[in-house]
PDB file of C-alpha atoms in Angstrom:
ATOM      1  CA  UNK A   1     -48.474  42.169-129.708  1.00 80.00           C
ATOM      2  CA  UNK A   2     -51.828  40.594-128.222  1.00 84.00           C
ATOM      3  CA  UNK A   3     -54.089  42.755-131.061  1.00 91.00           C
ATOM      4  CA  UNK A   4     -57.930  42.816-132.883  1.00 96.00           C
ATOM      5  CA  UNK A   5     -58.085  43.809-136.014  1.00 97.00           C
ATOM      6  CA  UNK A   6     -61.089  44.109-138.234  1.00 98.00           C
ATOM      7  CA  UNK A   7     -62.352  44.977-141.535  1.00 97.00           C
ATOM      8  CA  UNK A   8     -63.735  46.696-142.834  1.00 97.00           C
ATOM      9  CA  UNK A   9     -64.249  49.548-141.075  1.00 97.00           C
ATOM     10  CA  UNK A  10     -67.452  50.425-142.543  1.00 97.00           C
ATOM     11  CA  UNK A  11     -69.788  48.683-144.584  1.00 97.00           C
ATOM     12  CA  UNK A  12     -73.036  50.917-146.470  1.00 98.00           C
ATOM     13  CA  UNK A  13     -75.965  47.640-147.525  1.00 98.00           C
ATOM     14  CA  UNK A  14     -78.966  47.712-148.043  1.00 98.00           C
ATOM     15  CA  UNK A  15     -81.755  46.619-146.617  1.00 98.00           C
ATOM     16  CA  UNK A  16     -82.539  42.521-146.553  1.00 98.00           C
ATOM     17  CA  UNK A  17     -78.739  41.519-148.634  1.00 98.00           C
ATOM     18  CA  UNK A  18     -76.732  39.973-146.328  1.00 98.00           C
ATOM     19  CA  UNK A  19     -72.612  41.380-145.186  1.00 98.00           C
ATOM     20  CA  UNK A  20     -69.671  39.406-143.408  1.00 98.00           C
ATOM     21  CA  UNK A  21     -67.823  41.125-141.061  1.00 98.00           C
ATOM     22  CA  UNK A  22     -64.058  39.777-140.731  1.00 98.00           C
ATOM     23  CA  UNK A  23     -62.293  40.182-137.615  1.00 98.00           C
ATOM     24  CA  UNK A  24     -58.121  38.977-137.378  1.00 98.00           C
ATOM     25  CA  UNK A  25     -56.584  39.268-133.997  1.00 96.00           C
ATOM     26  CA  UNK A  26     -53.473  38.185-132.053  1.00 94.00           C
ATOM     27  CA  UNK A  27     -54.007  36.811-128.322  1.00 85.00           C
ATOM     28  CA  UNK A  28     -52.362  34.561-126.514  1.00 82.00           C
ATOM     29  CA  UNK A  29     -52.732  32.557-124.338  1.00 82.00           C
ATOM     30  CA  UNK A  30     -55.882  32.422-126.631  1.00 84.00           C
ATOM     31  CA  UNK A  31     -59.664  32.107-123.968  1.00 84.00           C
ATOM     32  CA  UNK A  32     -62.632  34.047-126.253  1.00 89.00           C
ATOM     33  CA  UNK A  33     -63.216  35.893-129.297  1.00 94.00           C
ATOM     34  CA  UNK A  34     -66.790  37.937-128.400  1.00 95.00           C
ATOM     35  CA  UNK A  35     -69.016  39.750-131.202  1.00 97.00           C
ATOM     36  CA  UNK A  36     -70.579  43.070-129.021  1.00 97.00           C
ATOM     37  CA  UNK A  37     -73.130  45.099-131.346  1.00 98.00           C
ATOM     38  CA  UNK A  38     -73.580  48.792-129.956  1.00 97.00           C
ATOM     39  CA  UNK A  39     -76.048  51.118-131.277  1.00 97.00           C
ATOM     40  CA  UNK A  40     -75.291  55.261-131.745  1.00 94.00           C
ATOM     41  CA  UNK A  41     -74.972  56.470-128.201  1.00 92.00           C
ATOM     42  CA  UNK A  42     -75.194  52.992-126.234  1.00 95.00           C
ATOM     43  CA  UNK A  43     -72.833  50.441-124.239  1.00 96.00           C
ATOM     44  CA  UNK A  44     -71.722  47.764-126.190  1.00 96.00           C
ATOM     45  CA  UNK A  45     -74.453  44.697-126.077  1.00 96.00           C
ATOM     46  CA  UNK A  46     -72.646  40.800-126.532  1.00 94.00           C
ATOM     47  CA  UNK A  47     -73.912  39.402-128.859  1.00 96.00           C
ATOM     48  CA  UNK A  48     -71.796  35.762-128.940  1.00 94.00           C
ATOM     49  CA  UNK A  49     -68.403  34.405-127.075  1.00 91.00           C
ATOM     50  CA  UNK A  50     -67.436  31.385-128.542  1.00 92.00           C
ATOM     51  CA  UNK A  51     -64.175  29.384-127.268  1.00 88.00           C
ATOM     52  CA  UNK A  52     -62.023  27.910-129.069  1.00 83.00           C
ATOM     53  CA  UNK A  53     -63.670  24.593-129.419  1.00 87.00           C
ATOM     54  CA  UNK A  54     -66.651  26.219-131.871  1.00 89.00           C
ATOM     55  CA  UNK A  55     -66.960  26.738-135.142  1.00 92.00           C
ATOM     56  CA  UNK A  56     -69.969  28.769-135.241  1.00 96.00           C
ATOM     57  CA  UNK A  57     -72.213  30.075-133.116  1.00 95.00           C
ATOM     58  CA  UNK A  58     -75.925  32.233-133.830  1.00 96.00           C
ATOM     59  CA  UNK A  59     -78.115  34.345-132.175  1.00 95.00           C
ATOM     60  CA  UNK A  60     -80.967  35.156-134.844  1.00 96.00           C
ATOM     61  CA  UNK A  61     -80.074  36.211-137.086  1.00 97.00           C
ATOM     62  CA  UNK A  62     -76.718  36.564-136.217  1.00 98.00           C
ATOM     63  CA  UNK A  63     -73.926  34.052-136.760  1.00 98.00           C
ATOM     64  CA  UNK A  64     -70.597  34.140-135.490  1.00 98.00           C
ATOM     65  CA  UNK A  65     -67.351  31.213-136.640  1.00 97.00           C
ATOM     66  CA  UNK A  66     -63.903  31.328-135.536  1.00 96.00           C
ATOM     67  CA  UNK A  67     -60.569  29.476-137.012  1.00 95.00           C
ATOM     68  CA  UNK A  68     -58.485  29.693-134.124  1.00 91.00           C
ATOM     69  CA  UNK A  69     -55.896  27.553-136.153  1.00 92.00           C
ATOM     70  CA  UNK A  70     -56.247  31.127-138.293  1.00 95.00           C
ATOM     71  CA  UNK A  71     -56.726  33.332-135.400  1.00 95.00           C
ATOM     72  CA  UNK A  72     -60.232  35.278-137.598  1.00 97.00           C
ATOM     73  CA  UNK A  73     -64.055  35.328-136.940  1.00 98.00           C
ATOM     74  CA  UNK A  74     -66.338  36.410-139.277  1.00 98.00           C
ATOM     75  CA  UNK A  75     -69.937  37.746-137.715  1.00 98.00           C
ATOM     76  CA  UNK A  76     -72.765  36.926-140.496  1.00 98.00           C
ATOM     77  CA  UNK A  77     -75.707  39.086-140.510  1.00 98.00           C
ATOM     78  CA  UNK A  78     -78.619  37.395-142.734  1.00 98.00           C
ATOM     79  CA  UNK A  79     -81.412  39.749-143.926  1.00 98.00           C
ATOM     80  CA  UNK A  80     -80.183  42.794-142.277  1.00 97.00           C
ATOM     81  CA  UNK A  81     -83.221  45.307-140.594  1.00 98.00           C
ATOM     82  CA  UNK A  82     -81.804  48.741-140.314  1.00 98.00           C
ATOM     83  CA  UNK A  83     -81.889  47.376-137.072  1.00 97.00           C
ATOM     84  CA  UNK A  84     -79.135  46.269-137.798  1.00 98.00           C
ATOM     85  CA  UNK A  85     -77.149  49.768-137.856  1.00 98.00           C
ATOM     86  CA  UNK A  86     -74.242  50.146-135.824  1.00 98.00           C
ATOM     87  CA  UNK A  87     -71.046  48.893-134.875  1.00 97.00           C
ATOM     88  CA  UNK A  88     -70.226  45.551-134.444  1.00 98.00           C
ATOM     89  CA  UNK A  89     -66.921  45.665-132.424  1.00 98.00           C
ATOM     90  CA  UNK A  90     -64.669  42.156-131.465  1.00 98.00           C
ATOM     91  CA  UNK A  91     -62.847  41.260-128.198  1.00 95.00           C
ATOM     92  CA  UNK A  92     -60.506  38.717-127.640  1.00 93.00           C
ATOM     93  CA  UNK A  93     -60.265  37.270-124.564  1.00 87.00           C
ATOM     94  CA  UNK A  94     -56.302  36.032-123.366  1.00 81.00           C
ATOM     95  CA  UNK A  95     -56.406  32.967-120.765  1.00 72.00           C
ATOM     96  CA  UNK A  96     -54.765  35.850-117.723  1.00 63.00           C
ATOM     97  CA  UNK A  97     -56.829  34.805-115.484  1.00 55.00           C
ATOM     98  CA  UNK A  98     -58.183  36.905-112.617  1.00 55.00           C
ATOM     99  CA  UNK A  99     -60.685  39.743-113.230  1.00 52.00           C
ATOM    100  CA  UNK A 100     -58.357  42.074-114.651  1.00 51.00           C
ATOM    101  CA  UNK A 101     -60.455  43.228-117.645  1.00 55.00           C
ATOM    102  CA  UNK A 102     -58.373  40.413-119.831  1.00 76.00           C
ATOM    103  CA  UNK A 103     -60.203  41.469-122.911  1.00 88.00           C
ATOM    104  CA  UNK A 104     -58.694  42.523-126.190  1.00 91.00           C
ATOM    105  CA  UNK A 105     -61.077  45.177-128.463  1.00 94.00           C
ATOM    106  CA  UNK A 106     -61.452  46.429-131.575  1.00 96.00           C
ATOM    107  CA  UNK A 107     -61.991  49.472-133.551  1.00 97.00           C
ATOM    108  CA  UNK A 108     -65.300  48.681-134.650  1.00 97.00           C
ATOM    109  CA  UNK A 109     -67.525  47.642-138.333  1.00 98.00           C
ATOM    110  CA  UNK A 110     -69.275  51.009-138.320  1.00 97.00           C
ATOM    111  CA  UNK A 111     -72.278  49.166-140.342  1.00 98.00           C
ATOM    112  CA  UNK A 112     -75.423  51.075-142.204  1.00 98.00           C
ATOM    113  CA  UNK A 113     -78.116  49.978-143.301  1.00 98.00           C
ATOM    114  CA  UNK A 114     -80.868  52.205-145.633  1.00 98.00           C
ATOM    115  CA  UNK A 115     -83.897  51.195-146.610  1.00 97.00           C
TER     116      UNK A 115
ATOM    117  CA  UNK B   1     -83.639  45.741-113.437  1.00 65.00           C
ATOM    118  CA  UNK B   2     -81.267  48.341-114.203  1.00 80.00           C
ATOM    119  CA  UNK B   3     -78.585  47.443-115.060  1.00 95.00           C
ATOM    120  CA  UNK B   4     -75.303  49.206-114.614  1.00 97.00           C
ATOM    121  CA  UNK B   5     -76.843  53.208-114.806  1.00 97.00           C
ATOM    122  CA  UNK B   6     -74.113  55.707-115.386  1.00 98.00           C
ATOM    123  CA  UNK B   7     -74.257  59.942-114.434  1.00 97.00           C
ATOM    124  CA  UNK B   8     -74.110  62.193-115.756  1.00 97.00           C
ATOM    125  CA  UNK B   9     -74.882  61.511-120.094  1.00 96.00           C
ATOM    126  CA  UNK B  10     -73.279  64.891-120.755  1.00 97.00           C
ATOM    127  CA  UNK B  11     -70.783  66.920-118.690  1.00 97.00           C
ATOM    128  CA  UNK B  12     -67.864  70.049-120.664  1.00 97.00           C
ATOM    129  CA  UNK B  13     -65.487  70.592-118.732  1.00 97.00           C
ATOM    130  CA  UNK B  14     -62.853  73.508-118.516  1.00 97.00           C
ATOM    131  CA  UNK B  15     -59.338  72.721-118.258  1.00 98.00           C
ATOM    132  CA  UNK B  16     -58.635  72.287-114.810  1.00 97.00           C
ATOM    133  CA  UNK B  17     -61.474  71.450-113.851  1.00 97.00           C
ATOM    134  CA  UNK B  18     -62.653  68.614-111.618  1.00 97.00           C
ATOM    135  CA  UNK B  19     -65.778  66.032-112.533  1.00 97.00           C
ATOM    136  CA  UNK B  20     -66.274  62.523-110.545  1.00 98.00           C
ATOM    137  CA  UNK B  21     -68.247  60.518-113.403  1.00 98.00           C
ATOM    138  CA  UNK B  22     -70.702  57.542-111.335  1.00 98.00           C
ATOM    139  CA  UNK B  23     -71.902  54.296-111.976  1.00 98.00           C
ATOM    140  CA  UNK B  24     -73.871  51.463-109.611  1.00 98.00           C
ATOM    141  CA  UNK B  25     -74.697  48.692-110.754  1.00 97.00           C
ATOM    142  CA  UNK B  26     -77.695  46.283-109.765  1.00 96.00           C
ATOM    143  CA  UNK B  27     -76.576  42.619-110.089  1.00 94.00           C
ATOM    144  CA  UNK B  28     -74.598  42.209-107.171  1.00 93.00           C
ATOM    145  CA  UNK B  29     -71.259  41.543-109.058  1.00 93.00           C
ATOM    146  CA  UNK B  30     -68.061  41.402-108.127  1.00 91.00           C
ATOM    147  CA  UNK B  31     -65.809  43.198-110.843  1.00 90.00           C
ATOM    148  CA  UNK B  32     -65.965  46.687-112.475  1.00 94.00           C
ATOM    149  CA  UNK B  33     -64.676  48.413-114.819  1.00 95.00           C
ATOM    150  CA  UNK B  34     -63.556  52.337-116.140  1.00 97.00           C
ATOM    151  CA  UNK B  35     -63.373  51.763-120.101  1.00 97.00           C
ATOM    152  CA  UNK B  36     -63.201  55.385-122.792  1.00 98.00           C
ATOM    153  CA  UNK B  37     -63.422  55.038-125.941  1.00 97.00           C
ATOM    154  CA  UNK B  38     -61.720  57.438-128.356  1.00 96.00           C
ATOM    155  CA  UNK B  39     -62.704  57.549-132.604  1.00 90.00           C
ATOM    156  CA  UNK B  40     -60.850  54.989-134.193  1.00 86.00           C
ATOM    157  CA  UNK B  41     -60.460  52.999-131.579  1.00 89.00           C
ATOM    158  CA  UNK B  42     -60.712  50.120-129.322  1.00 89.00           C
ATOM    159  CA  UNK B  43     -62.049  50.846-125.619  1.00 94.00           C
ATOM    160  CA  UNK B  44     -59.207  50.978-123.238  1.00 95.00           C
ATOM    161  CA  UNK B  45     -58.905  49.685-119.477  1.00 94.00           C
ATOM    162  CA  UNK B  46     -58.958  52.910-117.231  1.00 96.00           C
ATOM    163  CA  UNK B  47     -59.521  51.092-113.583  1.00 95.00           C
ATOM    164  CA  UNK B  48     -60.897  48.598-112.325  1.00 93.00           C
ATOM    165  CA  UNK B  49     -61.995  47.248-108.976  1.00 92.00           C
ATOM    166  CA  UNK B  50     -61.759  43.387-108.683  1.00 87.00           C
ATOM    167  CA  UNK B  51     -63.959  43.587-105.376  1.00 87.00           C
ATOM    168  CA  UNK B  52     -65.354  45.910-102.950  1.00 89.00           C
ATOM    169  CA  UNK B  53     -62.247  47.734-101.318  1.00 89.00           C
ATOM    170  CA  UNK B  54     -59.882  46.170-104.642  1.00 92.00           C
ATOM    171  CA  UNK B  55     -58.569  48.532-107.587  1.00 95.00           C
ATOM    172  CA  UNK B  56     -55.729  48.615-110.683  1.00 92.00           C
ATOM    173  CA  UNK B  57     -54.907  50.244-112.949  1.00 93.00           C
ATOM    174  CA  UNK B  58     -55.627  49.206-116.322  1.00 92.00           C
ATOM    175  CA  UNK B  59     -54.007  50.809-118.926  1.00 91.00           C
ATOM    176  CA  UNK B  60     -54.642  54.476-119.606  1.00 95.00           C
ATOM    177  CA  UNK B  61     -55.206  54.998-115.851  1.00 97.00           C
ATOM    178  CA  UNK B  62     -52.735  58.657-115.632  1.00 96.00           C
ATOM    179  CA  UNK B  63     -55.154  61.062-114.811  1.00 96.00           C
ATOM    180  CA  UNK B  64     -57.701  59.402-113.150  1.00 98.00           C
ATOM    181  CA  UNK B  65     -58.646  57.902-109.699  1.00 97.00           C
ATOM    182  CA  UNK B  66     -61.583  55.497-108.556  1.00 98.00           C
ATOM    183  CA  UNK B  67     -63.363  54.503-105.741  1.00 97.00           C
ATOM    184  CA  UNK B  68     -65.152  51.334-105.206  1.00 96.00           C
ATOM    185  CA  UNK B  69     -67.769  52.837-102.618  1.00 89.00           C
ATOM    186  CA  UNK B  70     -69.482  49.225-101.955  1.00 95.00           C
ATOM    187  CA  UNK B  71     -70.692  46.293-104.225  1.00 95.00           C
ATOM    188  CA  UNK B  72     -72.467  48.142-105.904  1.00 96.00           C
ATOM    189  CA  UNK B  73     -70.915  51.760-106.776  1.00 97.00           C
ATOM    190  CA  UNK B  74     -67.157  52.651-108.432  1.00 98.00           C
ATOM    191  CA  UNK B  75     -66.980  56.327-108.695  1.00 98.00           C
ATOM    192  CA  UNK B  76     -64.000  57.866-111.366  1.00 98.00           C
ATOM    193  CA  UNK B  77     -62.733  60.870-110.567  1.00 98.00           C
ATOM    194  CA  UNK B  78     -60.751  63.749-113.315  1.00 97.00           C
ATOM    195  CA  UNK B  79     -58.645  65.470-110.860  1.00 94.00           C
ATOM    196  CA  UNK B  80     -57.515  68.534-113.547  1.00 96.00           C
ATOM    197  CA  UNK B  81     -58.919  67.666-116.634  1.00 97.00           C
ATOM    198  CA  UNK B  82     -57.197  68.256-119.015  1.00 97.00           C
ATOM    199  CA  UNK B  83     -58.772  67.995-123.664  1.00 97.00           C
ATOM    200  CA  UNK B  84     -56.411  64.088-123.561  1.00 97.00           C
ATOM    201  CA  UNK B  85     -59.165  62.958-121.413  1.00 98.00           C
ATOM    202  CA  UNK B  86     -61.756  64.246-123.936  1.00 98.00           C
ATOM    203  CA  UNK B  87     -63.161  61.022-124.830  1.00 98.00           C
ATOM    204  CA  UNK B  88     -66.790  58.748-124.476  1.00 98.00           C
ATOM    205  CA  UNK B  89     -66.492  56.750-120.750  1.00 98.00           C
ATOM    206  CA  UNK B  90     -68.555  53.930-120.230  1.00 98.00           C
ATOM    207  CA  UNK B  91     -68.813  52.145-116.645  1.00 98.00           C
ATOM    208  CA  UNK B  92     -69.668  47.989-117.493  1.00 96.00           C
ATOM    209  CA  UNK B  93     -69.190  45.133-114.506  1.00 95.00           C
ATOM    210  CA  UNK B  94     -68.927  41.735-113.968  1.00 90.00           C
ATOM    211  CA  UNK B  95     -69.585  38.211-111.863  1.00 80.00           C
ATOM    212  CA  UNK B  96     -68.241  35.061-112.533  1.00 65.00           C
ATOM    213  CA  UNK B  97     -64.880  35.147-109.922  1.00 64.00           C
ATOM    214  CA  UNK B  98     -61.708  34.523-112.178  1.00 63.00           C
ATOM    215  CA  UNK B  99     -63.435  32.560-115.346  1.00 68.00           C
ATOM    216  CA  UNK B 100     -63.132  33.819-118.432  1.00 67.00           C
ATOM    217  CA  UNK B 101     -66.045  32.921-119.708  1.00 73.00           C
ATOM    218  CA  UNK B 102     -67.762  36.203-117.715  1.00 81.00           C
ATOM    219  CA  UNK B 103     -70.542  38.258-119.525  1.00 85.00           C
ATOM    220  CA  UNK B 104     -69.658  41.958-119.404  1.00 91.00           C
ATOM    221  CA  UNK B 105     -71.436  44.406-118.938  1.00 94.00           C
ATOM    222  CA  UNK B 106     -71.721  48.392-120.792  1.00 97.00           C
ATOM    223  CA  UNK B 107     -73.277  51.117-118.942  1.00 97.00           C
ATOM    224  CA  UNK B 108     -74.573  53.134-121.176  1.00 97.00           C
ATOM    225  CA  UNK B 109     -71.918  55.767-121.363  1.00 97.00           C
ATOM    226  CA  UNK B 110     -70.989  59.797-120.154  1.00 97.00           C
ATOM    227  CA  UNK B 111     -70.234  61.576-122.787  1.00 97.00           C
ATOM    228  CA  UNK B 112     -67.354  64.542-121.451  1.00 98.00           C
ATOM    229  CA  UNK B 113     -65.148  67.402-124.061  1.00 97.00           C
ATOM    230  CA  UNK B 114     -62.431  69.397-122.258  1.00 97.00           C
ATOM    231  CA  UNK B 115     -62.493  72.863-123.277  1.00 97.00           C
TER     232      UNK B 115
END
């Protein structure tokens, strides 16, 4: 069964600290992996999209890594800010083709950054 | 550009009532999607429209109908609302034809409560 598992479910860190969120997937055939940020009361917004040939991708203070062999990804946030408080969703796209919405969503990690 | 807009933002219905959620995008995208997001679960696809004039069922279509009114607009209708349909509903759109390397944009969501 195609699944995306994220850990931890929730995380509280102090402002200025770093953190790493994890994502494991069993989607096949794999096409790409995305990380989305979802602020409370808003829709998800894309942070990164990585194909199987990419190991690392950065977007400002956000750095995503991908190990396609072990089917694991991580999202590292550096020097956290209060505005980083959000849910972070790992999404895997499969090579089913077409436009039928072949995205498999994880349940998300809820990050709270405290002053 | 407004991106993807949804109306209403909030709605309370009684069991058995009907309503239509509206979605519009101004990015000239071919494909549009309706998802629901429930606590502790990933986003789940309800219906999608690969192009104007076509609609298809997603993972959880029961109890819903959709209409792709034109290229810009994609509506979701609940004919007889049930408490199990209490959720946050997100509309999304994307271009890219059949390529899996697309960017998908989400609306701000409609929070629906059925009592």
